[in-house]
Amino acid sequence: MARTWTVILALVTVQVAFGAYGVVVAKFAQKSKTNPLVFSLLRDAGALPVLVLSAFLAERKIVIPVRRELLLFVALGFCGVFAGQLLYILGVYWAGPNIASAFQPATPVWAALLSLVFRVEKPPPLRAITTWAKLAGILCAAAGAISMTVFRAKDATAADSGNSTVIPGTLTTPCEAPTAESSHKTVLGCVMLLGNTLGASVYILLQKKYIFDRLECRFADLPVNVTVWCYFFGALFMALALPLAPILQQPECGVTSSPWTIPIESTIPLEYAVFIAAALCYLLITWSTQQISPTVVTAFWPLQVPVAVIMSYFVLHDTLSSLQYMFCALIAIGLLLVVVSNYAIERKARSQYLPLIQGVQTPVDYAEAPGPYGSMLSEPRT
């Protein structure tokens, strides 16, 4: 049970850090015009040595992938780091930051569907109340986050339709009037955001299925090394995409700045992105994926929306309405349903498959336990 609550604490930390990122940028770099692609590359390049040092300290070694493992890490770096970041940048560029936030709760929905389709998690019994409680929790949290994002976007538009904040990693176009072309770009941006949430889900599912659920994999007990190589290939892909930087440089009211300029205001957000949003969060995501099911890991994604709203209230002095409090409660209820139902599933699985032989307890590989719940258990391998 202690391990389960440790994982939950790690997942909450990840979403609090993600939710606080936009607030940190708005507080310290409100008028920064850093090119988002250049900013992402600097974030990845800065996080990589931090992750390498963490691997030496935590796991005492850096394991070099062999040829058959390289393709997996290339796919992980492409889906989780490069595609996840680049598609989000393009989605914000074409659809806007508010729509981008509304799409993020789709991540747990993708994870729940794909984990069943590709048998990452064995199908739970449809008659079990825990199955429906878990599904209701995911949908409840996603609905609360989407509603809060849409409500916040309407509030911001009504309050100040001409004001906008340009954030490193996001783009807005305050001087552009709505046109038919911009409508097409909005649709294209939504497609990019769907790809972004899909990439995040695939990243977690690939780690679980091909690394942490396979005892023969050399990286099964090395989550920090897994993160290092994912980030290495993700940063490599991001460097190859640098020629797109001038295209993504947004002119503000006819004034175009160099895409390679890094304003001094971006220093604090960049440090936060390197050490917290990149190194710490990705390490915790990988470790949590090792310990518990991908569905539960991604179920916490909607939490970053209320975190951003609440932190904006305290740091940026934004106002909170009664509806926003209600949406926060809806997200909390959804996460509680997921956590409680997952704990009930694990407890039932242990009682069914733990062999007890008159005073002798045989060591069991919980991750490979038979039945519909084997891959969802969070006990360590033996």
mmCIF file of C-alpha atoms in Angstrom:
data_model
loop_
_atom_site.group_PDB
_atom_site.id
_atom_site.type_symbol
_atom_site.label_atom_id
_atom_site.label_comp_id
_atom_site.label_asym_id
_atom_site.label_seq_id
_atom_site.Cartn_x
_atom_site.Cartn_y
_atom_site.Cartn_z
ATOM 1 C CA MET A 1 0.000 0.000 0.000
ATOM 2 C CA ALA A 2 2.901 2.360 0.784
ATOM 3 C CA ARG A 3 4.207 1.853 -2.762
ATOM 4 C CA THR A 4 0.808 2.677 -4.245
ATOM 5 C CA TRP A 5 0.536 5.982 -2.388
ATOM 6 C CA THR A 6 4.120 6.845 -3.325
ATOM 7 C CA VAL A 7 3.194 6.438 -6.992
ATOM 8 C CA ILE A 8 0.086 8.572 -6.520
ATOM 9 C CA LEU A 9 2.205 11.291 -4.887
ATOM 10 C CA ALA A 10 4.621 11.148 -7.825
ATOM 11 C CA LEU A 11 1.792 11.480 -10.367
ATOM 12 C CA VAL A 12 0.261 14.410 -8.505
ATOM 13 C CA THR A 13 3.709 16.074 -8.412
ATOM 14 C CA VAL A 14 4.031 15.673 -12.196
ATOM 15 C CA GLN A 15 0.683 17.305 -12.929
ATOM 16 C CA VAL A 16 1.251 20.109 -10.406
ATOM 17 C CA ALA A 17 4.594 20.837 -12.084
ATOM 18 C CA PHE A 18 3.019 20.779 -15.559
ATOM 19 C CA GLY A 19 0.129 22.975 -14.434
ATOM 20 C CA ALA A 20 2.450 25.474 -12.758
ATOM 21 C CA TYR A 21 4.647 25.863 -15.829
ATOM 22 C CA GLY A 22 2.360 28.318 -17.631
ATOM 23 C CA VAL A 23 1.983 30.349 -14.440
ATOM 24 C CA VAL A 24 5.765 30.546 -13.996
ATOM 25 C CA VAL A 25 6.163 31.789 -17.551
ATOM 26 C CA ALA A 26 3.341 34.330 -17.218
ATOM 27 C CA LYS A 27 4.870 35.629 -13.993
ATOM 28 C CA PHE A 28 8.482 35.961 -15.113
ATOM 29 C CA ALA A 29 8.387 36.147 -18.914
ATOM 30 C CA GLN A 30 5.058 37.673 -19.882
ATOM 31 C CA LYS A 31 6.481 39.600 -22.843
ATOM 32 C CA SER A 32 9.099 37.098 -23.943
ATOM 33 C CA LYS A 33 9.065 36.279 -27.663
ATOM 34 C CA THR A 34 11.246 33.156 -27.625
ATOM 35 C CA ASN A 35 10.760 30.898 -30.629
ATOM 36 C CA PRO A 36 8.926 27.809 -29.323
ATOM 37 C CA LEU A 37 10.960 25.288 -31.317
ATOM 38 C CA VAL A 38 14.271 26.812 -30.202
ATOM 39 C CA PHE A 39 12.989 26.910 -26.616
ATOM 40 C CA SER A 40 12.015 23.216 -26.763
ATOM 41 C CA LEU A 41 15.423 22.258 -28.136
ATOM 42 C CA LEU A 42 17.177 24.181 -25.340
ATOM 43 C CA ARG A 43 14.922 22.481 -22.807
ATOM 44 C CA ASP A 44 15.717 19.007 -24.152
ATOM 45 C CA ALA A 45 19.435 19.708 -24.511
ATOM 46 C CA GLY A 46 19.568 21.067 -20.960
ATOM 47 C CA ALA A 47 17.571 18.197 -19.457
ATOM 48 C CA LEU A 48 19.685 15.458 -21.059
ATOM 49 C CA PRO A 49 22.854 15.967 -18.931
ATOM 50 C CA VAL A 50 20.662 16.295 -15.824
ATOM 51 C CA LEU A 51 19.094 12.908 -16.627
ATOM 52 C CA VAL A 52 22.499 11.325 -17.320
ATOM 53 C CA LEU A 53 23.785 12.533 -13.940
ATOM 54 C CA SER A 54 20.607 11.212 -12.288
ATOM 55 C CA ALA A 55 21.197 7.785 -13.875
ATOM 56 C CA PHE A 56 24.739 7.669 -12.471
ATOM 57 C CA LEU A 57 23.542 8.666 -9.002
ATOM 58 C CA ALA A 58 20.395 6.507 -8.827
ATOM 59 C CA GLU A 59 21.331 3.437 -10.881
ATOM 60 C CA ARG A 60 25.162 3.642 -10.798
ATOM 61 C CA LYS A 61 25.510 3.076 -14.538
ATOM 62 C CA ILE A 62 24.506 4.028 -18.060
ATOM 63 C CA VAL A 63 23.331 1.028 -20.066
ATOM 64 C CA ILE A 64 23.955 1.328 -23.809
ATOM 65 C CA PRO A 65 21.086 -0.090 -25.900
ATOM 66 C CA VAL A 66 21.938 -2.938 -28.247
ATOM 67 C CA ARG A 67 20.740 -2.998 -31.837
ATOM 68 C CA ARG A 68 17.396 -4.680 -31.148
ATOM 69 C CA GLU A 69 16.639 -2.100 -28.414
ATOM 70 C CA LEU A 70 17.560 0.977 -30.450
ATOM 71 C CA LEU A 71 14.392 0.918 -32.558
ATOM 72 C CA LEU A 72 12.249 0.922 -29.400
ATOM 73 C CA PHE A 73 14.049 3.938 -27.925
ATOM 74 C CA VAL A 74 13.879 5.753 -31.266
ATOM 75 C CA ALA A 75 10.095 5.205 -31.235
ATOM 76 C CA LEU A 76 9.835 6.346 -27.604
ATOM 77 C CA GLY A 77 11.906 9.471 -28.262
ATOM 78 C CA PHE A 78 9.875 10.255 -31.355
ATOM 79 C CA CYS A 79 6.418 9.720 -29.782
ATOM 80 C CA GLY A 80 6.934 10.959 -26.250
ATOM 81 C CA VAL A 81 9.482 13.760 -26.543
ATOM 82 C CA PHE A 82 9.713 15.009 -30.129
ATOM 83 C CA ALA A 83 6.182 14.458 -31.478
ATOM 84 C CA GLY A 84 4.578 15.279 -28.150
ATOM 85 C CA GLN A 85 6.317 18.645 -27.970
ATOM 86 C CA LEU A 86 6.323 19.581 -31.677
ATOM 87 C CA LEU A 87 2.681 18.636 -32.301
ATOM 88 C CA TYR A 88 1.676 20.622 -29.214
ATOM 89 C CA ILE A 89 3.607 23.643 -30.524
ATOM 90 C CA LEU A 90 1.911 23.358 -33.931
ATOM 91 C CA GLY A 91 -1.469 22.854 -32.263
ATOM 92 C CA VAL A 92 -1.079 26.014 -30.196
ATOM 93 C CA TYR A 93 0.235 27.880 -33.244
ATOM 94 C CA TRP A 94 -2.813 27.035 -35.373
ATOM 95 C CA ALA A 95 -5.600 26.449 -32.819
ATOM 96 C CA GLY A 96 -4.603 28.625 -29.856
ATOM 97 C CA PRO A 97 -3.559 27.871 -26.254
ATOM 98 C CA ASN A 98 -7.105 27.500 -24.893
ATOM 99 C CA ILE A 99 -8.061 24.776 -27.366
ATOM 100 C CA ALA A 100 -4.693 23.117 -26.702
ATOM 101 C CA SER A 101 -5.476 22.945 -22.978
ATOM 102 C CA ALA A 102 -8.917 21.503 -23.677
ATOM 103 C CA PHE A 103 -7.381 18.624 -25.644
ATOM 104 C CA GLN A 104 -4.994 17.440 -22.893
ATOM 105 C CA PRO A 105 -7.644 15.428 -20.963
ATOM 106 C CA ALA A 106 -7.937 13.204 -24.056
ATOM 107 C CA THR A 107 -4.665 11.525 -23.021
ATOM 108 C CA PRO A 108 -6.211 9.108 -20.469
ATOM 109 C CA VAL A 109 -9.009 8.259 -22.904
ATOM 110 C CA TRP A 110 -6.448 7.302 -25.580
ATOM 111 C CA ALA A 111 -4.485 5.281 -23.019
ATOM 112 C CA ALA A 112 -7.547 3.356 -21.825
ATOM 113 C CA LEU A 113 -8.587 2.460 -25.393
ATOM 114 C CA LEU A 114 -5.133 1.573 -26.722
ATOM 115 C CA SER A 115 -4.192 -0.470 -23.658
ATOM 116 C CA LEU A 116 -7.149 -2.743 -24.368
ATOM 117 C CA VAL A 117 -6.671 -2.845 -28.152
ATOM 118 C CA PHE A 118 -2.968 -3.760 -27.917
ATOM 119 C CA ARG A 119 -3.437 -5.906 -24.790
ATOM 120 C CA VAL A 120 -1.142 -3.858 -22.590
ATOM 121 C CA GLU A 121 -3.760 -4.413 -19.895
ATOM 122 C CA LYS A 122 -5.923 -7.502 -19.977
ATOM 123 C CA PRO A 123 -9.637 -6.678 -20.316
ATOM 124 C CA PRO A 124 -11.275 -6.373 -16.884
ATOM 125 C CA PRO A 125 -14.645 -8.078 -16.286
ATOM 126 C CA LEU A 126 -17.474 -5.834 -17.472
ATOM 127 C CA ARG A 127 -19.727 -6.935 -14.622
ATOM 128 C CA ALA A 128 -17.288 -5.748 -11.947
ATOM 129 C CA ILE A 129 -18.233 -2.479 -10.269
ATOM 130 C CA THR A 130 -14.554 -1.505 -10.094
ATOM 131 C CA THR A 131 -14.335 -1.555 -13.886
ATOM 132 C CA TRP A 132 -17.201 0.892 -14.277
ATOM 133 C CA ALA A 133 -15.932 3.036 -11.385
ATOM 134 C CA LYS A 134 -12.536 3.366 -13.055
ATOM 135 C CA LEU A 135 -14.078 4.224 -16.426
ATOM 136 C CA ALA A 136 -16.430 6.750 -14.794
ATOM 137 C CA GLY A 137 -13.488 8.315 -12.966
ATOM 138 C CA ILE A 138 -11.489 8.814 -16.179
ATOM 139 C CA LEU A 139 -14.466 10.349 -18.008
ATOM 140 C CA CYS A 140 -15.392 12.489 -14.993
ATOM 141 C CA ALA A 141 -11.884 13.955 -14.653
ATOM 142 C CA ALA A 142 -11.616 14.570 -18.413
ATOM 143 C CA ALA A 143 -15.038 16.258 -18.537
ATOM 144 C CA GLY A 144 -14.169 18.500 -15.591
ATOM 145 C CA ALA A 145 -10.877 19.586 -17.147
ATOM 146 C CA ILE A 146 -12.414 20.287 -20.561
ATOM 147 C CA SER A 147 -15.297 22.254 -19.020
ATOM 148 C CA MET A 148 -12.911 24.310 -16.908
ATOM 149 C CA THR A 149 -10.729 25.096 -19.929
ATOM 150 C CA VAL A 150 -13.678 26.141 -22.103
ATOM 151 C CA PHE A 151 -15.128 28.262 -19.300
ATOM 152 C CA ARG A 152 -11.768 29.941 -18.686
ATOM 153 C CA ALA A 153 -11.356 30.663 -22.418
ATOM 154 C CA LYS A 154 -14.785 32.330 -22.587
ATOM 155 C CA ASP A 155 -13.961 34.339 -19.467
ATOM 156 C CA ALA A 156 -10.676 35.550 -20.903
ATOM 157 C CA THR A 157 -12.241 36.476 -24.220
ATOM 158 C CA ALA A 158 -15.003 38.458 -22.572
ATOM 159 C CA ALA A 159 -12.603 40.245 -20.227
ATOM 160 C CA ASP A 160 -10.010 41.255 -22.766
ATOM 161 C CA SER A 161 -10.337 40.184 -26.374
ATOM 162 C CA GLY A 162 -7.329 42.208 -27.500
ATOM 163 C CA ASN A 163 -4.792 41.226 -24.856
ATOM 164 C CA SER A 164 -2.634 38.118 -25.018
ATOM 165 C CA THR A 165 0.454 36.676 -23.417
ATOM 166 C CA VAL A 166 3.115 35.022 -25.521
ATOM 167 C CA ILE A 167 4.651 32.117 -23.645
ATOM 168 C CA PRO A 168 7.797 30.192 -24.596
ATOM 169 C CA GLY A 169 6.418 27.055 -26.145
ATOM 170 C CA THR A 170 3.123 28.754 -27.099
ATOM 171 C CA LEU A 171 2.087 31.195 -29.808
ATOM 172 C CA THR A 172 -0.754 33.665 -30.132
ATOM 173 C CA THR A 173 -1.781 36.022 -32.895
ATOM 174 C CA PRO A 174 -3.364 39.129 -31.343
ATOM 175 C CA CYS A 175 -3.333 41.129 -34.572
ATOM 176 C CA GLU A 176 -4.884 38.496 -36.808
ATOM 177 C CA ALA A 177 -8.589 38.781 -37.579
ATOM 178 C CA PRO A 178 -10.595 35.585 -38.059
ATOM 179 C CA THR A 179 -10.689 34.473 -41.706
ATOM 180 C CA ALA A 180 -11.589 31.343 -43.653
ATOM 181 C CA GLU A 181 -7.878 30.508 -43.753
ATOM 182 C CA SER A 182 -7.592 30.814 -39.974
ATOM 183 C CA SER A 183 -10.574 28.466 -39.608
ATOM 184 C CA HIS A 184 -8.770 25.847 -41.682
ATOM 185 C CA LYS A 185 -5.683 26.370 -39.523
ATOM 186 C CA THR A 186 -7.784 25.830 -36.415
ATOM 187 C CA VAL A 187 -8.959 22.464 -37.746
ATOM 188 C CA LEU A 188 -5.371 21.530 -38.623
ATOM 189 C CA GLY A 189 -4.290 22.621 -35.151
ATOM 190 C CA CYS A 190 -6.896 20.320 -33.593
ATOM 191 C CA VAL A 191 -5.497 17.432 -35.643
ATOM 192 C CA MET A 192 -2.012 18.256 -34.314
ATOM 193 C CA LEU A 193 -3.336 18.286 -30.742
ATOM 194 C CA LEU A 194 -5.001 14.908 -31.232
ATOM 195 C CA GLY A 195 -1.615 13.619 -32.381
ATOM 196 C CA ASN A 196 0.007 15.225 -29.325
ATOM 197 C CA THR A 197 -2.289 13.440 -26.856
ATOM 198 C CA LEU A 198 -2.013 10.190 -28.833
ATOM 199 C CA GLY A 199 1.789 10.434 -28.757
ATOM 200 C CA ALA A 200 1.824 10.873 -24.975
ATOM 201 C CA SER A 201 -0.364 7.779 -24.562
ATOM 202 C CA VAL A 202 1.701 5.663 -26.961
ATOM 203 C CA TYR A 203 4.886 6.750 -25.151
ATOM 204 C CA ILE A 204 3.619 5.391 -21.821
ATOM 205 C CA LEU A 205 2.075 2.236 -23.332
ATOM 206 C CA LEU A 206 5.254 1.304 -25.239
ATOM 207 C CA GLN A 207 7.319 1.650 -22.081
ATOM 208 C CA LYS A 208 4.941 -0.570 -20.146
ATOM 209 C CA LYS A 209 4.478 -3.290 -22.767
ATOM 210 C CA TYR A 210 8.004 -3.639 -24.154
ATOM 211 C CA ILE A 211 10.203 -2.638 -21.187
ATOM 212 C CA PHE A 212 8.639 -2.876 -17.737
ATOM 213 C CA ASP A 213 6.394 -5.891 -18.397
ATOM 214 C CA ARG A 214 9.263 -7.953 -19.836
ATOM 215 C CA LEU A 215 11.549 -9.599 -17.278
ATOM 216 C CA GLU A 216 14.153 -10.328 -19.965
ATOM 217 C CA CYS A 217 14.520 -6.632 -20.864
ATOM 218 C CA ARG A 218 17.764 -5.156 -19.490
ATOM 219 C CA PHE A 219 16.019 -1.845 -18.792
ATOM 220 C CA ALA A 220 13.088 -3.331 -16.841
ATOM 221 C CA ASP A 221 14.555 -2.153 -13.522
ATOM 222 C CA LEU A 222 16.275 0.984 -14.849
ATOM 223 C CA PRO A 223 13.609 3.701 -15.309
ATOM 224 C CA VAL A 224 16.169 6.528 -15.217
ATOM 225 C CA ASN A 225 18.188 4.947 -18.029
ATOM 226 C CA VAL A 226 14.959 4.540 -20.005
ATOM 227 C CA THR A 227 14.253 8.267 -19.609
ATOM 228 C CA VAL A 228 17.818 9.172 -20.635
ATOM 229 C CA TRP A 229 17.609 7.350 -23.962
ATOM 230 C CA CYS A 230 14.085 8.557 -24.687
ATOM 231 C CA TYR A 231 15.245 12.127 -24.195
ATOM 232 C CA PHE A 232 18.436 11.570 -26.199
ATOM 233 C CA PHE A 233 16.542 10.524 -29.313
ATOM 234 C CA GLY A 234 13.811 13.112 -28.715
ATOM 235 C CA ALA A 235 16.408 15.914 -28.545
ATOM 236 C CA LEU A 236 18.045 14.515 -31.693
ATOM 237 C CA PHE A 237 14.750 14.671 -33.599
ATOM 238 C CA MET A 238 14.129 18.177 -32.243
ATOM 239 C CA ALA A 239 17.536 19.321 -33.542
ATOM 240 C CA LEU A 240 16.706 17.900 -36.976
ATOM 241 C CA ALA A 241 13.482 19.959 -36.957
ATOM 242 C CA LEU A 242 15.315 23.269 -36.340
ATOM 243 C CA PRO A 243 14.861 24.437 -39.972
ATOM 244 C CA LEU A 244 11.165 24.877 -39.078
ATOM 245 C CA ALA A 245 12.039 27.533 -36.488
ATOM 246 C CA PRO A 246 11.761 30.554 -38.851
ATOM 247 C CA ILE A 247 8.346 29.292 -40.026
ATOM 248 C CA LEU A 248 7.063 29.160 -36.443
ATOM 249 C CA GLN A 249 8.389 32.619 -35.574
ATOM 250 C CA GLN A 250 5.219 34.643 -35.063
ATOM 251 C CA PRO A 251 5.348 38.305 -36.225
ATOM 252 C CA GLU A 252 3.663 40.669 -33.794
ATOM 253 C CA CYS A 253 1.753 43.443 -35.550
ATOM 254 C CA GLY A 254 4.094 43.408 -38.538
ATOM 255 C CA VAL A 255 7.364 43.289 -36.555
ATOM 256 C CA THR A 256 9.416 40.136 -37.089
ATOM 257 C CA SER A 257 12.263 39.251 -34.691
ATOM 258 C CA SER A 258 15.029 36.697 -35.137
ATOM 259 C CA PRO A 259 13.972 33.152 -34.237
ATOM 260 C CA TRP A 260 17.385 32.511 -32.669
ATOM 261 C CA THR A 261 17.133 35.298 -30.068
ATOM 262 C CA ILE A 262 16.710 34.180 -26.449
ATOM 263 C CA PRO A 263 15.437 37.078 -24.295
ATOM 264 C CA ILE A 264 16.752 37.401 -20.753
ATOM 265 C CA GLU A 265 13.164 37.090 -19.493
ATOM 266 C CA SER A 266 13.143 33.453 -20.622
ATOM 267 C CA THR A 267 15.942 32.442 -18.231
ATOM 268 C CA ILE A 268 13.751 31.483 -15.252
ATOM 269 C CA PRO A 269 11.119 29.642 -17.358
ATOM 270 C CA LEU A 270 13.921 27.796 -19.183
ATOM 271 C CA GLU A 271 15.498 26.716 -15.891
ATOM 272 C CA TYR A 272 12.099 25.556 -14.651
ATOM 273 C CA ALA A 273 11.515 23.676 -17.910
ATOM 274 C CA VAL A 274 14.920 21.938 -17.791
ATOM 275 C CA PHE A 275 14.961 20.829 -14.160
ATOM 276 C CA ILE A 276 11.246 20.462 -13.331
ATOM 277 C CA ALA A 277 8.997 20.134 -16.418
ATOM 278 C CA ALA A 278 11.499 17.996 -18.340
ATOM 279 C CA ALA A 279 13.958 16.112 -16.096
ATOM 280 C CA LEU A 280 11.889 15.641 -12.926
ATOM 281 C CA CYS A 281 8.489 15.113 -14.565
ATOM 282 C CA TYR A 282 9.653 12.655 -17.221
ATOM 283 C CA LEU A 283 11.609 10.687 -14.612
ATOM 284 C CA LEU A 284 8.523 10.427 -12.403
ATOM 285 C CA ILE A 285 6.310 9.466 -15.358
ATOM 286 C CA THR A 286 8.682 6.657 -16.351
ATOM 287 C CA TRP A 287 9.047 5.407 -12.777
ATOM 288 C CA SER A 288 5.270 5.505 -12.250
ATOM 289 C CA THR A 289 4.737 3.578 -15.489
ATOM 290 C CA GLN A 290 7.085 0.909 -14.143
ATOM 291 C CA GLN A 291 5.055 0.616 -10.949
ATOM 292 C CA ILE A 292 1.415 0.859 -12.019
ATOM 293 C CA SER A 293 -0.869 0.571 -15.041
ATOM 294 C CA PRO A 294 -0.734 3.133 -17.903
ATOM 295 C CA THR A 295 -4.442 3.866 -17.460
ATOM 296 C CA VAL A 296 -3.889 5.081 -13.916
ATOM 297 C CA VAL A 297 -0.761 7.048 -14.897
ATOM 298 C CA THR A 298 -2.603 9.001 -17.581
ATOM 299 C CA ALA A 299 -5.773 9.376 -15.481
ATOM 300 C CA PHE A 300 -3.981 12.151 -13.571
ATOM 301 C CA TRP A 301 -3.434 14.270 -16.714
ATOM 302 C CA PRO A 302 -6.592 16.410 -16.252
ATOM 303 C CA LEU A 303 -5.255 17.530 -12.855
ATOM 304 C CA GLN A 304 -2.938 20.086 -14.485
ATOM 305 C CA VAL A 305 -5.896 22.233 -15.582
ATOM 306 C CA PRO A 306 -7.245 23.073 -12.080
ATOM 307 C CA VAL A 307 -3.660 23.420 -10.812
ATOM 308 C CA ALA A 308 -3.012 26.121 -13.417
ATOM 309 C CA VAL A 309 -6.278 27.888 -12.575
ATOM 310 C CA ILE A 310 -5.703 27.798 -8.803
ATOM 311 C CA MET A 311 -2.082 28.914 -9.070
ATOM 312 C CA SER A 312 -3.145 31.764 -11.354
ATOM 313 C CA TYR A 313 -5.505 32.860 -8.577
ATOM 314 C CA PHE A 314 -2.721 33.039 -5.965
ATOM 315 C CA VAL A 315 0.213 34.152 -8.142
ATOM 316 C CA LEU A 316 -1.380 36.194 -10.928
ATOM 317 C CA HIS A 317 -4.445 37.299 -8.900
ATOM 318 C CA ASP A 318 -6.948 35.896 -11.390
ATOM 319 C CA THR A 319 -10.492 35.463 -10.113
ATOM 320 C CA LEU A 320 -12.154 32.099 -9.459
ATOM 321 C CA SER A 321 -15.871 31.589 -10.019
ATOM 322 C CA SER A 322 -18.193 29.101 -8.366
ATOM 323 C CA LEU A 323 -18.307 27.087 -11.608
ATOM 324 C CA GLN A 324 -14.540 26.669 -11.542
ATOM 325 C CA TYR A 325 -14.739 25.360 -7.978
ATOM 326 C CA MET A 326 -17.362 22.887 -9.177
ATOM 327 C CA PHE A 327 -15.148 21.715 -12.059
ATOM 328 C CA CYS A 328 -12.227 21.261 -9.628
ATOM 329 C CA ALA A 329 -14.429 19.083 -7.447
ATOM 330 C CA LEU A 330 -15.498 17.061 -10.507
ATOM 331 C CA ILE A 331 -11.855 16.365 -11.390
ATOM 332 C CA ALA A 332 -11.046 15.415 -7.781
ATOM 333 C CA ILE A 333 -13.998 13.002 -7.657
ATOM 334 C CA GLY A 334 -12.889 11.416 -10.935
ATOM 335 C CA LEU A 335 -9.314 10.883 -9.713
ATOM 336 C CA LEU A 336 -10.592 9.478 -6.418
ATOM 337 C CA LEU A 337 -12.731 6.955 -8.293
ATOM 338 C CA VAL A 338 -9.724 5.859 -10.377
ATOM 339 C CA VAL A 339 -7.435 5.488 -7.352
ATOM 340 C CA VAL A 340 -9.944 3.635 -5.166
ATOM 341 C CA SER A 341 -11.098 1.286 -7.943
ATOM 342 C CA ASN A 342 -7.501 0.518 -8.941
ATOM 343 C CA TYR A 343 -6.606 -0.271 -5.321
ATOM 344 C CA ALA A 344 -9.645 -2.558 -5.053
ATOM 345 C CA ILE A 345 -8.623 -4.383 -8.251
ATOM 346 C CA GLU A 346 -5.065 -4.888 -6.971
ATOM 347 C CA ARG A 347 -6.271 -6.138 -3.586
ATOM 348 C CA LYS A 348 -8.629 -8.649 -5.188
ATOM 349 C CA ALA A 349 -5.902 -9.874 -7.555
ATOM 350 C CA ARG A 350 -3.464 -10.439 -4.696
ATOM 351 C CA SER A 351 -6.013 -12.433 -2.734
ATOM 352 C CA GLN A 352 -6.698 -14.636 -5.760
ATOM 353 C CA TYR A 353 -3.187 -15.319 -7.005
ATOM 354 C CA LEU A 354 -0.865 -15.133 -3.993
ATOM 355 C CA PRO A 355 0.063 -18.784 -3.258
ATOM 356 C CA LEU A 356 0.072 -19.679 0.439
ATOM 357 C CA ILE A 357 1.528 -23.092 1.239
ATOM 358 C CA GLN A 358 1.427 -24.002 4.958
ATOM 359 C CA GLY A 359 3.997 -21.639 6.349
ATOM 360 C CA VAL A 360 5.941 -21.256 3.068
ATOM 361 C CA GLN A 361 5.300 -18.240 0.925
ATOM 362 C CA THR A 362 6.521 -18.756 -2.629
ATOM 363 C CA PRO A 363 8.008 -15.647 -4.311
ATOM 364 C CA VAL A 364 5.680 -14.467 -7.052
ATOM 365 C CA ASP A 365 6.229 -12.205 -10.019
ATOM 366 C CA TYR A 366 3.219 -9.930 -9.521
ATOM 367 C CA ALA A 367 3.666 -8.269 -12.897
ATOM 368 C CA GLU A 368 3.176 -11.627 -14.601
ATOM 369 C CA ALA A 369 0.319 -12.853 -12.392
ATOM 370 C CA PRO A 370 -2.417 -14.648 -14.360
ATOM 371 C CA GLY A 371 -5.909 -13.343 -14.781
ATOM 372 C CA PRO A 372 -7.232 -9.969 -15.910
ATOM 373 C CA TYR A 373 -5.249 -7.840 -13.452
ATOM 374 C CA GLY A 374 -1.647 -9.057 -13.703
ATOM 375 C CA SER A 375 -0.134 -6.059 -15.493
ATOM 376 C CA MET A 376 -1.953 -3.584 -13.240
ATOM 377 C CA LEU A 377 -0.279 -4.593 -9.992
ATOM 378 C CA SER A 378 2.197 -2.189 -8.484
ATOM 379 C CA GLU A 379 4.195 -4.662 -6.353
ATOM 380 C CA PRO A 380 7.898 -5.006 -7.227
ATOM 381 C CA ARG A 381 9.150 -8.009 -9.159
ATOM 382 C CA THR A 382 10.846 -10.833 -7.257
#
